[in-house]
Short mmCIF file of C-alpha atoms in Angstrom, two decimals:
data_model
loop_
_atom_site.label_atom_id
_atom_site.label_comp_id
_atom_site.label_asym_id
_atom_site.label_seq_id
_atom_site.Cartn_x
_atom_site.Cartn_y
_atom_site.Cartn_z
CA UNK E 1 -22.52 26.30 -62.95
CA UNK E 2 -22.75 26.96 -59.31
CA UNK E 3 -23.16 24.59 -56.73
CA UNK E 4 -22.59 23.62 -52.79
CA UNK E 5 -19.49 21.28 -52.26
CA UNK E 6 -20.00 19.66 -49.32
CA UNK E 7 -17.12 17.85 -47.47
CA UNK E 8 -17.94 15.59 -44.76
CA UNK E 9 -14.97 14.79 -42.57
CA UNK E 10 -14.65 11.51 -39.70
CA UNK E 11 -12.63 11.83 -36.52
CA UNK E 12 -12.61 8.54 -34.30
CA UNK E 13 -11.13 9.44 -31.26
CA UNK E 14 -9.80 6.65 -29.23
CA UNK E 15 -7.51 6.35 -25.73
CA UNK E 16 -4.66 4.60 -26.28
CA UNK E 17 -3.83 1.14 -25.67
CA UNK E 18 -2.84 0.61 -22.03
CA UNK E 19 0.50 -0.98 -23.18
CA UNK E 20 1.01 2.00 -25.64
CA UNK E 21 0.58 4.55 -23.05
CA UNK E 22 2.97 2.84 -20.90
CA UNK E 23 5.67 2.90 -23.12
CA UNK E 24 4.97 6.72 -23.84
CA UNK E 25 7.04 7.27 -20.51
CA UNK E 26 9.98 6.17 -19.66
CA UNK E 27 9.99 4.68 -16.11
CA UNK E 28 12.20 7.50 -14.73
CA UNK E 29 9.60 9.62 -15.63
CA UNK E 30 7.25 7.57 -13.97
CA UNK E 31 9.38 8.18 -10.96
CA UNK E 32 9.76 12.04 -11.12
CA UNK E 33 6.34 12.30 -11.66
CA UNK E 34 5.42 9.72 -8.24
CA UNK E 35 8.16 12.32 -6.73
CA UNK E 36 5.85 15.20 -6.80
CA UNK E 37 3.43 13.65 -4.41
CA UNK E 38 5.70 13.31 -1.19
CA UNK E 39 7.66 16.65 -2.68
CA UNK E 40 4.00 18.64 -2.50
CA UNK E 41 3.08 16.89 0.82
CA UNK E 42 6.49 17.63 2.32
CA UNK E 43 5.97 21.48 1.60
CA UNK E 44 2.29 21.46 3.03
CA UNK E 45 3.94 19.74 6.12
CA UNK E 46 6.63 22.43 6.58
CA UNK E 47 4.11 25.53 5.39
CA UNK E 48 6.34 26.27 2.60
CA UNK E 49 4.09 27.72 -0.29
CA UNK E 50 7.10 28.66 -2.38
CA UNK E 51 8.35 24.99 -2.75
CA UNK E 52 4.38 23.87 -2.74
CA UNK E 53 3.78 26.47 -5.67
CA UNK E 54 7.48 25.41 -7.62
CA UNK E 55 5.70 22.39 -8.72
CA UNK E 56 3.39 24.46 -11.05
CA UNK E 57 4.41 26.35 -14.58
CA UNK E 58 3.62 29.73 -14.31
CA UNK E 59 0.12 30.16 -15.75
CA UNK E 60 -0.54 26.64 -13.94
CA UNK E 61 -4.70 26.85 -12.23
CA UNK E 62 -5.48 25.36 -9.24
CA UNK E 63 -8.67 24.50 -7.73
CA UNK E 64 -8.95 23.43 -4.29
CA UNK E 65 -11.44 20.96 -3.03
CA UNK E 66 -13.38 24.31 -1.77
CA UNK E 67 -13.49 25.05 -4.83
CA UNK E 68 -10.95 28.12 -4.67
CA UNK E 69 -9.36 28.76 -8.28
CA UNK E 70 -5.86 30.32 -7.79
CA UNK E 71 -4.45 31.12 -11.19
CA UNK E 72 -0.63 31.34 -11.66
CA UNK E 73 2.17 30.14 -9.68
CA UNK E 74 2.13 33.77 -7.78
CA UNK E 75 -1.63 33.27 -6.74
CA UNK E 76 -1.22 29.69 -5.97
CA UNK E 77 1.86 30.39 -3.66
CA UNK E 78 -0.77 33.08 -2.02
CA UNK E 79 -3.38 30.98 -1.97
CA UNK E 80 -1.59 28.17 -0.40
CA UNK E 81 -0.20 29.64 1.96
CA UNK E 82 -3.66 31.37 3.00
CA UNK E 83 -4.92 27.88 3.84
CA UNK E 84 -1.65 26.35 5.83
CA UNK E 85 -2.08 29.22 8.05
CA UNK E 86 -5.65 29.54 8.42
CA UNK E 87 -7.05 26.11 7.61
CA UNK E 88 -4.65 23.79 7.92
CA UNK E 89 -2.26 24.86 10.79
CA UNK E 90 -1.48 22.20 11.79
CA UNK E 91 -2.88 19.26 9.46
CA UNK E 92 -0.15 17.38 7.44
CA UNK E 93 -1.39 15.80 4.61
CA UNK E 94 -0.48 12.25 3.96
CA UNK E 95 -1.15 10.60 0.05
CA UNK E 96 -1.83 7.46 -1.03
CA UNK E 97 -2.98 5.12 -4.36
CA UNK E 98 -1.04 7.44 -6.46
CA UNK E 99 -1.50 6.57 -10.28
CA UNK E 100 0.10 8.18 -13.18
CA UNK E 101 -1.22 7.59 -16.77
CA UNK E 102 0.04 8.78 -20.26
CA UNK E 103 -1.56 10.99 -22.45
CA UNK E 104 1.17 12.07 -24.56
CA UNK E 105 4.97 11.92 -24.40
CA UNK E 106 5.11 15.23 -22.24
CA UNK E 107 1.43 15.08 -21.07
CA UNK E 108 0.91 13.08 -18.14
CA UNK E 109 -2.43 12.39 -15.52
CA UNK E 110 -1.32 12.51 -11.85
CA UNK E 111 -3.97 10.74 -9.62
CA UNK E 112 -3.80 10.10 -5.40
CA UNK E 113 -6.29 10.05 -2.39
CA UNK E 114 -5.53 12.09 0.32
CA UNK E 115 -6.31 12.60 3.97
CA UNK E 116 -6.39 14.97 6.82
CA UNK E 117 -6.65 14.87 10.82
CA UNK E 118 -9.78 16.22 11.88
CA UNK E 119 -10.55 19.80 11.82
CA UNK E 120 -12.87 22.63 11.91
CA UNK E 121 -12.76 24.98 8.92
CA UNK E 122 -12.69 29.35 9.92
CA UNK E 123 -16.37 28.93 9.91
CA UNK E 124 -16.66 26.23 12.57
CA UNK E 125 -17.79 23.21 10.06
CA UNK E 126 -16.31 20.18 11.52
CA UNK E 127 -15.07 17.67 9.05
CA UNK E 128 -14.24 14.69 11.13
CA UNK E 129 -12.41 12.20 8.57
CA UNK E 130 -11.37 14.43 5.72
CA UNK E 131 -10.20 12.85 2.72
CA UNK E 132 -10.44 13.76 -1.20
CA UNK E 133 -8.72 13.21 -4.72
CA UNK E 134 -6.31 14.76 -6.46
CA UNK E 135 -6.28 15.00 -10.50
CA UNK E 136 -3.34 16.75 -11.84
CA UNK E 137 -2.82 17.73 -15.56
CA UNK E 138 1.07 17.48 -15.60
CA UNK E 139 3.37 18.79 -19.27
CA UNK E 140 6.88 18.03 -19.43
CA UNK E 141 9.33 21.50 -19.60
CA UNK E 142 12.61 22.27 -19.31
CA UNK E 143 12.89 22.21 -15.24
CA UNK E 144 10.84 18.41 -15.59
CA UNK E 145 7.73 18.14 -14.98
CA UNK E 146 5.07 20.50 -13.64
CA UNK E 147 1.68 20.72 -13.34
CA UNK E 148 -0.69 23.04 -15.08
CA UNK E 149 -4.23 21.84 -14.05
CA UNK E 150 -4.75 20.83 -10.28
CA UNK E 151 -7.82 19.81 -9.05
CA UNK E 152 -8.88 18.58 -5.49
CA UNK E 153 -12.47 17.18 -4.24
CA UNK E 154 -13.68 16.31 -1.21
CA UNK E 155 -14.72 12.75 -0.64
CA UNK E 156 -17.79 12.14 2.14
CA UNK E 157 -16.92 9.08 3.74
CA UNK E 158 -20.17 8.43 4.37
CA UNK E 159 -21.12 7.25 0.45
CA UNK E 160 -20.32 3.89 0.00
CA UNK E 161 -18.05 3.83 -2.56
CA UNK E 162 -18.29 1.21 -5.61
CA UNK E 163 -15.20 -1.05 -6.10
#
């Protein structure tokens, strides 16, 4: 006899409980993880792309809010430093409403706002109250944590924005 088995299979995927994924980290890493925010801005500050870029793993990706994708530590350090020089001379960032959320044990969300002084990008565009978000895919390693997705977009100030 011949016939067709057919297996039909149900995933529910669900996010977890926000008292479950608050227990998945302990509050010091909570803390380290908070750390990286005034660590990153404190290397943009002092135009130090090697520090800025030691906060990646090595086959970390980072898109900018121009959209530039620098892939691995080495391109990001590059890339980085491209922009403090030319773009951001002298612009310190400053971070706020930094959240961090659970998604595993040693995968963590890294959320802030950020905001610039005025400026004028290489092309003249003025951007006169620049500000944006920050979503970072963070895993913990052996140095502590790192991040391995980065991802930066402009907010326009000018769209009111829903609360």
């Amino acid at each position: 006899m011949t016939g067709t088995l057919l297996i039909v299979a149900s995933v529910t995927t669900h996010a977890a409980p926000a008292q479950e994924m608050r227990t998945m980290l302990s509050s010091q890493d909570v803390a380290a993880i908070e750390a990286m925010v005034p660590a990153m801005a404190a290397a943009w500050r002092t135009h130090d792309a090697a520090a800025y870029a030691r906060q990646f793993v090595p086959d970390a990706e980072h898109i900018n809010a121009y959209g530039m994708w620098w892939r691995g530590r080495y391109e990001i350090e590059q890339g980085i430093a491209f922009a403090l020089t030319r773009i951001y001379a002298d612009n310190p960032i400053v971070a706020s409403d930094v959240t961090v959320s659970a998604v595993t044990p040693k995968v963590a969300i890294l959320q802030y706002r950020w905001r610039l002084k005025p400026y004028s990008d290489p092309d003249g565009t003025r951007y006169a109250d620049p500000q944006g978000r920050v979503t970072d895919v963070l895993v913990r390693t052996k140095e502590g944590w790192r991040i391995r997705n980065f991802q930066s977009t402009f907010i326009n100030p000018k769209v009111p924005q829903p609360r």
